[in-house]
Amino acid sequence: QIDKYLYHMRLSEETLQEVSQRFGKEMEKGLGAETNPTASVKMLPTFVRSTPDGTEDGDFLALDLGGTNFRVLRVKVSDNGLQKVEMENQIYAIPEELMRGSGVQLFDHIAECLANFMEKLKIKDKKLPLGFTFSFPCHQTKLDESILVTWTKGFKCSSVEGKDVVSMLRKSIKKRGDFDIDIVAVVNDTVGTMMTCGYDDHNCEVGLIVGTGTNACYMEEMRHIDLVEGDEGRMCINMEWGAFGDDGVLNDIRTEFDHEIDMGSLNPGKQLFEKMISGMYMGELVRLILVKMAKEGLLFGGKLTPDLLTTGHFETRYVSAIEKEKEGLQKAHEILTKLGLEPSHEDCVATHRICQIVSTRSANLCGATLAAVLRRIKENKGVDRLRSTVGVDGSVYKKHPHFARRLHKTVRKLLPDCEIRFVRSEDGSGKGAAMVTAVAYRLAAQHKARQKILEALKLSHDQLLEVKQRMRIEMEKGLGKETHEEATVKMLPTYVCSTPDGTEKGDFLALDLGGTNFRVLLVRVRNGMRRGVEMHNKIYSIPVEIMQGTGEELFDHIVHCISDFLEYMGMKGVSLPLGFTFSFPCQQNNLDEGILLKWTKGFKATGCEGEDVVNLLKEAIHRREEFDLDVVAVVNDTVGTMMTCGYEDPYCEVGLIVGTGSNACYMEEMRNVELVEGEEGRMCVNMEWGAFGDNGCLDDIRTEFDLAVDELSLNPGKQRFEKMISGMYLGEIVRNILMDFTKRGLLFRGRISERLKTRGIFETKFLSQIESDCLALLQVRSILQHLGLESTCDDSIIVKEVCAVVARRAAQLCGAGMAAVVDKIRENRGLDFLKVTVGVDGTLYKLHPHFSTVMHETVKQLSPKCEVTFLQSEDGSGKGAALITAVACRIREAGQ
């Protein structure tokens, strides 16, 4: 009979799903910049960006103001592996006249109580950090600034609304002058609840309160919070969910009793969801139902008493008492009798059932909105199964015999694919405020420590100018006959004396040998109307046994590959001019003569070092007696890069490679190239600039991390500049910094994984991926996970920052080197202003999202008298070699 009567209060699972969906939409509205002003669920940013990680440490104060009493607490948090929290607190009353007096009086009173408390604990001489729980509707703009929107709960102090409560408290303390504290955070009680549980359970990312009122908070991704600048990381959102339904979205499930309670409340039309759920209204709902049923003669023989007709006389604690398993009916009898009724057994059973229906509806609705919050967290994280913890506080949740169980059940029903733990919070508004402060303190201290370490990698304008000047000095040394021998930047002549002029034409072969693969190319160069380059190529592998066998075997293998390629192209027996890109350190005495100084990159073929590779190739061709080739040029890949771009842009006189390694070349005046006879015209110089700094001239900007990377490399002490710039090493620098951070407890909660200790796991491509702007931190986390590093959101932000600092420095150093080159060209020509193009190749330059931009800016700042254009080269080592050959043939023909 009762069930029938209260049919509308019993919500089906479908209805709860529907409420959950609606609430999800309301959350979206509150988060959006356009929709927030009209949203009923306000979704206020709290500026709390992190939950505790258990390493918090220190001595903190907390203030808790949210009703007629307020508390002052001292919380000691210690982390010696045993995470413990000690608390002392004192309750102070707020006299009635202060609640209605001026704001200044109220805050003076609070300051006085604080002074009294600190006096008692003898800590007045210390400047302790303080967290302030202020449980009134506030608008926060920073962690330590909170503007009161309206007083509630009987407070009416003048001239506080619209003001920042922190500065009011600071003023009152300053006026006294007998103690000083550092107010770090203003906290809403829901946030405090989440943080208190978060200290014991690091999965805790939701706070829930079901007491006199109801509210919740949770950790949202910054990228979804329109009201706060920035997309990195997460922030706790104070939902103010009691106002759900104030715009009418719950009208279809609100009953006549809900309307009646609302009409009789202090704030009609407001907090409609809260009025269906929280402790302040639950007993009153039951009373209204009892009155209506008695009036209709369905209860108490139709009899009513003055007590039963008085608002607020059926207290919520009665609901809890009546629903107790054993003595529930007896309690119902006692309570109803106290209200002047003479209840029959049936009346008691009916009252018990009414209480049950009202409190169950409350738990169900609460579960529906909570499920929406958890569903949102799950989607944000992009996981199949969410494991999360909800910290809960409030008298209804804690004291009602069945509320918690029913709430958990609803959440499980609506979200079957999640594992949710519920943890009862102990003193969220006191200890919680201290926890928020402790986390803020830890983050600030860690941030400072990290910045101090990263400072060494941040180069000032003056430092970069200094690098540019030193590069210039080293270049002069390499060019000078007397100084060349001991110079570290070798400035090798390439015998390439001219860039393409567009009249080149013909068919050319190119060979490209620079690693474990080897390419043969046919390049057709056309001039005139149909000017352009058409290419065909084939890639061959070089087996390890040949790389490490004899020189004859290696060059026989190369000629065998050429033969195969010519056959494949149907050009057997044709004699073509050939350009040979040979990316090993060579000394050239002619365009078609390159003496191998030393093998690198794993090659060990005997009988090659100190020999001319063109001769070795020619001998192998003769041994095969199948075709004849005219080897015109031996080319380094940087020169090839310059030439490829030179074909497109006549201003291109510099080549730059920033990939696995780094190097540059440029057109130098012959008169400055002292190693080669002749004063006329220009010649391209292969700088071999990776070795810049090998004589110690960069030691003042090399950091401990550069030294560590260098020590463990295959060639310690060599190529120092390259090791600060190029792709082969940046990931290693990052890994070394991350290890240092972790050892100092500034990252990954201080836990070093075996993976992090492994050399080379942090490939440079990860740097490009991590820094790519469109990448959410989620993907940074998955990259770190792939590396076997379990990371929190904060960890991901830190890793991203380290990558940015290391890559930025690399780009700036590269820019400083480039600036030295273009300024030298400008001065060579006695110009006030130089327009020049740089041909660039290499994975780092091409794939990294910010490298090129930073490098361009640096060149602009350090060489203001040069207008430098950067052109990406396509296949410098293949097409470039053919173009050098083409230019050489053009010049040779013109000479004839």
PDB file of N, CA, C and O in Angstrom, residues 836-886:
ATOM      1  N   VAL A 836      71.144  34.988 -47.692  1.00  0.00           N
ATOM      2  CA  VAL A 836      71.730  33.677 -47.968  1.00  0.00           C
ATOM      3  C   VAL A 836      70.724  32.579 -47.623  1.00  0.00           C
ATOM      4  O   VAL A 836      69.846  32.767 -46.783  1.00  0.00           O
ATOM      5  N   THR A 837      70.857  31.444 -48.324  1.00  0.00           N
ATOM      6  CA  THR A 837      69.971  30.312 -48.042  1.00  0.00           C
ATOM      7  C   THR A 837      70.806  29.155 -47.511  1.00  0.00           C
ATOM      8  O   THR A 837      71.914  28.913 -47.972  1.00  0.00           O
ATOM      9  N   VAL A 838      70.238  28.435 -46.528  1.00  0.00           N
ATOM     10  CA  VAL A 838      70.896  27.262 -45.959  1.00  0.00           C
ATOM     11  C   VAL A 838      70.072  26.032 -46.333  1.00  0.00           C
ATOM     12  O   VAL A 838      68.867  25.991 -46.064  1.00  0.00           O
ATOM     13  N   GLY A 839      70.710  25.072 -46.954  1.00  0.00           N
ATOM     14  CA  GLY A 839      70.026  23.810 -47.241  1.00  0.00           C
ATOM     15  C   GLY A 839      70.160  22.904 -46.031  1.00  0.00           C
ATOM     16  O   GLY A 839      71.265  22.722 -45.518  1.00  0.00           O
ATOM     17  N   VAL A 840      69.034  22.361 -45.554  1.00  0.00           N
ATOM     18  CA  VAL A 840      69.087  21.579 -44.311  1.00  0.00           C
ATOM     19  C   VAL A 840      68.521  20.184 -44.512  1.00  0.00           C
ATOM     20  O   VAL A 840      67.531  20.008 -45.229  1.00  0.00           O
ATOM     21  N   ASP A 841      69.133  19.228 -43.856  1.00  0.00           N
ATOM     22  CA  ASP A 841      68.596  17.870 -43.862  1.00  0.00           C
ATOM     23  C   ASP A 841      68.800  17.276 -42.477  1.00  0.00           C
ATOM     24  O   ASP A 841      69.513  17.831 -41.650  1.00  0.00           O
ATOM     25  N   GLY A 842      68.157  16.153 -42.250  1.00  0.00           N
ATOM     26  CA  GLY A 842      68.344  15.469 -40.969  1.00  0.00           C
ATOM     27  C   GLY A 842      67.032  15.317 -40.235  1.00  0.00           C
ATOM     28  O   GLY A 842      66.178  16.191 -40.260  1.00  0.00           O
ATOM     29  N   THR A 843      66.898  14.171 -39.559  1.00  0.00           N
ATOM     30  CA  THR A 843      65.621  13.834 -38.925  1.00  0.00           C
ATOM     31  C   THR A 843      65.252  14.815 -37.826  1.00  0.00           C
ATOM     32  O   THR A 843      64.092  15.176 -37.674  1.00  0.00           O
ATOM     33  N   LEU A 844      66.221  15.248 -37.050  1.00  0.00           N
ATOM     34  CA  LEU A 844      65.899  16.124 -35.920  1.00  0.00           C
ATOM     35  C   LEU A 844      65.298  17.426 -36.444  1.00  0.00           C
ATOM     36  O   LEU A 844      64.260  17.888 -35.983  1.00  0.00           O
ATOM     37  N   TYR A 845      65.956  17.992 -37.452  1.00  0.00           N
ATOM     38  CA  TYR A 845      65.465  19.252 -38.012  1.00  0.00           C
ATOM     39  C   TYR A 845      64.080  19.056 -38.632  1.00  0.00           C
ATOM     40  O   TYR A 845      63.180  19.861 -38.469  1.00  0.00           O
ATOM     41  N   LYS A 846      63.907  17.930 -39.322  1.00  0.00           N
ATOM     42  CA  LYS A 846      62.654  17.749 -40.066  1.00  0.00           C
ATOM     43  C   LYS A 846      61.485  17.288 -39.192  1.00  0.00           C
ATOM     44  O   LYS A 846      60.340  17.636 -39.461  1.00  0.00           O
ATOM     45  N   LEU A 847      61.778  16.494 -38.167  1.00  0.00           N
ATOM     46  CA  LEU A 847      60.671  15.872 -37.429  1.00  0.00           C
ATOM     47  C   LEU A 847      60.353  16.516 -36.096  1.00  0.00           C
ATOM     48  O   LEU A 847      59.257  16.387 -35.588  1.00  0.00           O
ATOM     49  N   HIS A 848      61.337  17.186 -35.496  1.00  0.00           N
ATOM     50  CA  HIS A 848      61.059  17.739 -34.173  1.00  0.00           C
ATOM     51  C   HIS A 848      60.142  18.954 -34.296  1.00  0.00           C
ATOM     52  O   HIS A 848      60.352  19.818 -35.141  1.00  0.00           O
ATOM     53  N   PRO A 849      59.102  19.043 -33.446  1.00  0.00           N
ATOM     54  CA  PRO A 849      58.103  20.103 -33.641  1.00  0.00           C
ATOM     55  C   PRO A 849      58.621  21.528 -33.433  1.00  0.00           C
ATOM     56  O   PRO A 849      58.071  22.464 -33.995  1.00  0.00           O
ATOM     57  N   HIS A 850      59.672  21.725 -32.612  1.00  0.00           N
ATOM     58  CA  HIS A 850      60.101  23.103 -32.336  1.00  0.00           C
ATOM     59  C   HIS A 850      61.538  23.403 -32.704  1.00  0.00           C
ATOM     60  O   HIS A 850      61.943  24.556 -32.683  1.00  0.00           O
ATOM     61  N   PHE A 851      62.313  22.374 -33.020  1.00  0.00           N
ATOM     62  CA  PHE A 851      63.751  22.575 -33.221  1.00  0.00           C
ATOM     63  C   PHE A 851      64.037  23.660 -34.266  1.00  0.00           C
ATOM     64  O   PHE A 851      64.782  24.608 -34.022  1.00  0.00           O
ATOM     65  N   SER A 852      63.407  23.514 -35.430  1.00  0.00           N
ATOM     66  CA  SER A 852      63.724  24.447 -36.516  1.00  0.00           C
ATOM     67  C   SER A 852      63.352  25.882 -36.149  1.00  0.00           C
ATOM     68  O   SER A 852      64.116  26.817 -36.384  1.00  0.00           O
ATOM     69  N   THR A 853      62.175  26.046 -35.515  1.00  0.00           N
ATOM     70  CA  THR A 853      61.726  27.397 -35.140  1.00  0.00           C
ATOM     71  C   THR A 853      62.732  28.064 -34.208  1.00  0.00           C
ATOM     72  O   THR A 853      63.122  29.216 -34.420  1.00  0.00           O
ATOM     73  N   VAL A 854      63.145  27.329 -33.174  1.00  0.00           N
ATOM     74  CA  VAL A 854      64.075  27.902 -32.196  1.00  0.00           C
ATOM     75  C   VAL A 854      65.410  28.221 -32.869  1.00  0.00           C
ATOM     76  O   VAL A 854      66.010  29.270 -32.640  1.00  0.00           O
ATOM     77  N   MET A 855      65.861  27.316 -33.738  1.00  0.00           N
ATOM     78  CA  MET A 855      67.139  27.549 -34.407  1.00  0.00           C
ATOM     79  C   MET A 855      67.069  28.799 -35.284  1.00  0.00           C
ATOM     80  O   MET A 855      67.974  29.638 -35.267  1.00  0.00           O
ATOM     81  N   HIS A 856      65.984  28.941 -36.036  1.00  0.00           N
ATOM     82  CA  HIS A 856      65.838  30.119 -36.904  1.00  0.00           C
ATOM     83  C   HIS A 856      65.865  31.399 -36.080  1.00  0.00           C
ATOM     84  O   HIS A 856      66.534  32.369 -36.434  1.00  0.00           O
ATOM     85  N   GLU A 857      65.118  31.397 -34.952  1.00  0.00           N
ATOM     86  CA  GLU A 857      65.080  32.584 -34.089  1.00  0.00           C
ATOM     87  C   GLU A 857      66.476  32.935 -33.597  1.00  0.00           C
ATOM     88  O   GLU A 857      66.859  34.101 -33.569  1.00  0.00           O
ATOM     89  N   THR A 858      67.228  31.903 -33.201  1.00  0.00           N
ATOM     90  CA  THR A 858      68.569  32.140 -32.662  1.00  0.00           C
ATOM     91  C   THR A 858      69.471  32.783 -33.707  1.00  0.00           C
ATOM     92  O   THR A 858      70.186  33.750 -33.429  1.00  0.00           O
ATOM     93  N   VAL A 859      69.431  32.255 -34.934  1.00  0.00           N
ATOM     94  CA  VAL A 859      70.272  32.819 -35.996  1.00  0.00           C
ATOM     95  C   VAL A 859      69.901  34.284 -36.221  1.00  0.00           C
ATOM     96  O   VAL A 859      70.762  35.154 -36.357  1.00  0.00           O
ATOM     97  N   LYS A 860      68.592  34.544 -36.199  1.00  0.00           N
ATOM     98  CA  LYS A 860      68.111  35.916 -36.416  1.00  0.00           C
ATOM     99  C   LYS A 860      68.661  36.855 -35.330  1.00  0.00           C
ATOM    100  O   LYS A 860      69.097  37.970 -35.611  1.00  0.00           O
ATOM    101  N   GLN A 861      68.618  36.392 -34.076  1.00  0.00           N
ATOM    102  CA  GLN A 861      69.081  37.237 -32.968  1.00  0.00           C
ATOM    103  C   GLN A 861      70.592  37.442 -32.990  1.00  0.00           C
ATOM    104  O   GLN A 861      71.064  38.535 -32.693  1.00  0.00           O
ATOM    105  N   LEU A 862      71.338  36.390 -33.349  1.00  0.00           N
ATOM    106  CA  LEU A 862      72.800  36.494 -33.258  1.00  0.00           C
ATOM    107  C   LEU A 862      73.440  37.081 -34.513  1.00  0.00           C
ATOM    108  O   LEU A 862      74.574  37.548 -34.461  1.00  0.00           O
ATOM    109  N   SER A 863      72.723  37.029 -35.635  1.00  0.00           N
ATOM    110  CA  SER A 863      73.250  37.617 -36.881  1.00  0.00           C
ATOM    111  C   SER A 863      72.218  38.548 -37.493  1.00  0.00           C
ATOM    112  O   SER A 863      71.630  38.244 -38.537  1.00  0.00           O
ATOM    113  N   PRO A 864      72.001  39.690 -36.858  1.00  0.00           N
ATOM    114  CA  PRO A 864      70.938  40.592 -37.331  1.00  0.00           C
ATOM    115  C   PRO A 864      71.212  41.156 -38.727  1.00  0.00           C
ATOM    116  O   PRO A 864      70.298  41.601 -39.401  1.00  0.00           O
ATOM    117  N   LYS A 865      72.471  41.102 -39.177  1.00  0.00           N
ATOM    118  CA  LYS A 865      72.787  41.691 -40.486  1.00  0.00           C
ATOM    119  C   LYS A 865      72.661  40.690 -41.622  1.00  0.00           C
ATOM    120  O   LYS A 865      73.073  40.961 -42.733  1.00  0.00           O
ATOM    121  N   CYS A 866      72.136  39.500 -41.309  1.00  0.00           N
ATOM    122  CA  CYS A 866      71.965  38.491 -42.356  1.00  0.00           C
ATOM    123  C   CYS A 866      70.498  38.110 -42.454  1.00  0.00           C
ATOM    124  O   CYS A 866      69.830  37.932 -41.435  1.00  0.00           O
ATOM    125  N   GLU A 867      70.021  37.988 -43.683  1.00  0.00           N
ATOM    126  CA  GLU A 867      68.670  37.457 -43.866  1.00  0.00           C
ATOM    127  C   GLU A 867      68.837  36.017 -44.331  1.00  0.00           C
ATOM    128  O   GLU A 867      69.241  35.759 -45.457  1.00  0.00           O
ATOM    129  N   VAL A 868      68.554  35.087 -43.411  1.00  0.00           N
ATOM    130  CA  VAL A 868      68.837  33.680 -43.694  1.00  0.00           C
ATOM    131  C   VAL A 868      67.544  32.918 -43.957  1.00  0.00           C
ATOM    132  O   VAL A 868      66.620  32.959 -43.157  1.00  0.00           O
ATOM    133  N   THR A 869      67.498  32.245 -45.099  1.00  0.00           N
ATOM    134  CA  THR A 869      66.346  31.402 -45.421  1.00  0.00           C
ATOM    135  C   THR A 869      66.779  29.950 -45.278  1.00  0.00           C
ATOM    136  O   THR A 869      67.893  29.597 -45.686  1.00  0.00           O
ATOM    137  N   PHE A 870      65.911  29.125 -44.702  1.00  0.00           N
ATOM    138  CA  PHE A 870      66.247  27.705 -44.551  1.00  0.00           C
ATOM    139  C   PHE A 870      65.378  26.892 -45.501  1.00  0.00           C
ATOM    140  O   PHE A 870      64.172  27.080 -45.545  1.00  0.00           O
ATOM    141  N   LEU A 871      66.029  26.013 -46.260  1.00  0.00           N
ATOM    142  CA  LEU A 871      65.311  25.228 -47.246  1.00  0.00           C
ATOM    143  C   LEU A 871      65.540  23.763 -46.917  1.00  0.00           C
ATOM    144  O   LEU A 871      66.683  23.334 -46.748  1.00  0.00           O
ATOM    145  N   GLN A 872      64.472  22.987 -46.812  1.00  0.00           N
ATOM    146  CA  GLN A 872      64.665  21.565 -46.522  1.00  0.00           C
ATOM    147  C   GLN A 872      65.126  20.861 -47.775  1.00  0.00           C
ATOM    148  O   GLN A 872      64.549  21.025 -48.842  1.00  0.00           O
ATOM    149  N   SER A 873      66.180  20.068 -47.616  1.00  0.00           N
ATOM    150  CA  SER A 873      66.754  19.391 -48.762  1.00  0.00           C
ATOM    151  C   SER A 873      66.093  18.035 -48.954  1.00  0.00           C
ATOM    152  O   SER A 873      65.747  17.366 -47.984  1.00  0.00           O
ATOM    153  N   GLU A 874      65.926  17.651 -50.211  1.00  0.00           N
ATOM    154  CA  GLU A 874      65.404  16.312 -50.476  1.00  0.00           C
ATOM    155  C   GLU A 874      66.550  15.449 -50.982  1.00  0.00           C
ATOM    156  O   GLU A 874      67.067  15.677 -52.066  1.00  0.00           O
ATOM    157  N   ASP A 875      66.981  14.502 -50.165  1.00  0.00           N
ATOM    158  CA  ASP A 875      67.977  13.519 -50.599  1.00  0.00           C
ATOM    159  C   ASP A 875      69.300  14.120 -51.052  1.00  0.00           C
ATOM    160  O   ASP A 875      69.715  13.976 -52.198  1.00  0.00           O
ATOM    161  N   GLY A 876      69.967  14.779 -50.119  1.00  0.00           N
ATOM    162  CA  GLY A 876      71.269  15.381 -50.404  1.00  0.00           C
ATOM    163  C   GLY A 876      72.331  14.369 -50.766  1.00  0.00           C
ATOM    164  O   GLY A 876      73.154  14.605 -51.656  1.00  0.00           O
ATOM    165  N   SER A 877      72.289  13.198 -50.088  1.00  0.00           N
ATOM    166  CA  SER A 877      73.401  12.277 -50.318  1.00  0.00           C
ATOM    167  C   SER A 877      73.268  11.538 -51.652  1.00  0.00           C
ATOM    168  O   SER A 877      74.256  11.039 -52.183  1.00  0.00           O
ATOM    169  N   GLY A 878      72.046  11.474 -52.199  1.00  0.00           N
ATOM    170  CA  GLY A 878      71.876  10.808 -53.492  1.00  0.00           C
ATOM    171  C   GLY A 878      71.870  11.812 -54.624  1.00  0.00           C
ATOM    172  O   GLY A 878      72.811  11.938 -55.403  1.00  0.00           O
ATOM    173  N   LYS A 879      70.790  12.582 -54.674  1.00  0.00           N
ATOM    174  CA  LYS A 879      70.621  13.602 -55.693  1.00  0.00           C
ATOM    175  C   LYS A 879      71.782  14.605 -55.634  1.00  0.00           C
ATOM    176  O   LYS A 879      72.290  15.067 -56.665  1.00  0.00           O
ATOM    177  N   GLY A 880      72.224  14.945 -54.420  1.00  0.00           N
ATOM    178  CA  GLY A 880      73.303  15.926 -54.245  1.00  0.00           C
ATOM    179  C   GLY A 880      74.586  15.482 -54.919  1.00  0.00           C
ATOM    180  O   GLY A 880      75.265  16.270 -55.593  1.00  0.00           O
ATOM    181  N   ALA A 881      74.924  14.206 -54.741  1.00  0.00           N
ATOM    182  CA  ALA A 881      76.155  13.690 -55.334  1.00  0.00           C
ATOM    183  C   ALA A 881      76.087  13.778 -56.860  1.00  0.00           C
ATOM    184  O   ALA A 881      77.055  14.130 -57.531  1.00  0.00           O
ATOM    185  N   ALA A 882      74.892  13.478 -57.410  1.00  0.00           N
ATOM    186  CA  ALA A 882      74.728  13.526 -58.857  1.00  0.00           C
ATOM    187  C   ALA A 882      74.846  14.964 -59.362  1.00  0.00           C
ATOM    188  O   ALA A 882      75.444  15.226 -60.408  1.00  0.00           O
ATOM    189  N   LEU A 883      74.299  15.915 -58.587  1.00  0.00           N
ATOM    190  CA  LEU A 883      74.361  17.316 -59.017  1.00  0.00           C
ATOM    191  C   LEU A 883      75.796  17.832 -58.991  1.00  0.00           C
ATOM    192  O   LEU A 883      76.204  18.602 -59.862  1.00  0.00           O
ATOM    193  N   ILE A 884      76.567  17.410 -57.985  1.00  0.00           N
ATOM    194  CA  ILE A 884      77.971  17.835 -57.941  1.00  0.00           C
ATOM    195  C   ILE A 884      78.692  17.317 -59.182  1.00  0.00           C
ATOM    196  O   ILE A 884      79.473  18.020 -59.828  1.00  0.00           O
ATOM    197  N   THR A 885      78.374  16.063 -59.515  1.00  0.00           N
ATOM    198  CA  THR A 885      78.962  15.468 -60.716  1.00  0.00           C
ATOM    199  C   THR A 885      78.539  16.258 -61.950  1.00  0.00           C
ATOM    200  O   THR A 885      79.357  16.559 -62.831  1.00  0.00           O
ATOM    201  N   ALA A 886      77.256  16.621 -62.007  1.00  0.00           N
ATOM    202  CA  ALA A 886      76.732  17.376 -63.154  1.00  0.00           C
ATOM    203  C   ALA A 886      77.438  18.724 -63.288  1.00  0.00           C
ATOM    204  O   ALA A 886      77.824  19.132 -64.383  1.00  0.00           O
TER     205      ALA A 886
END
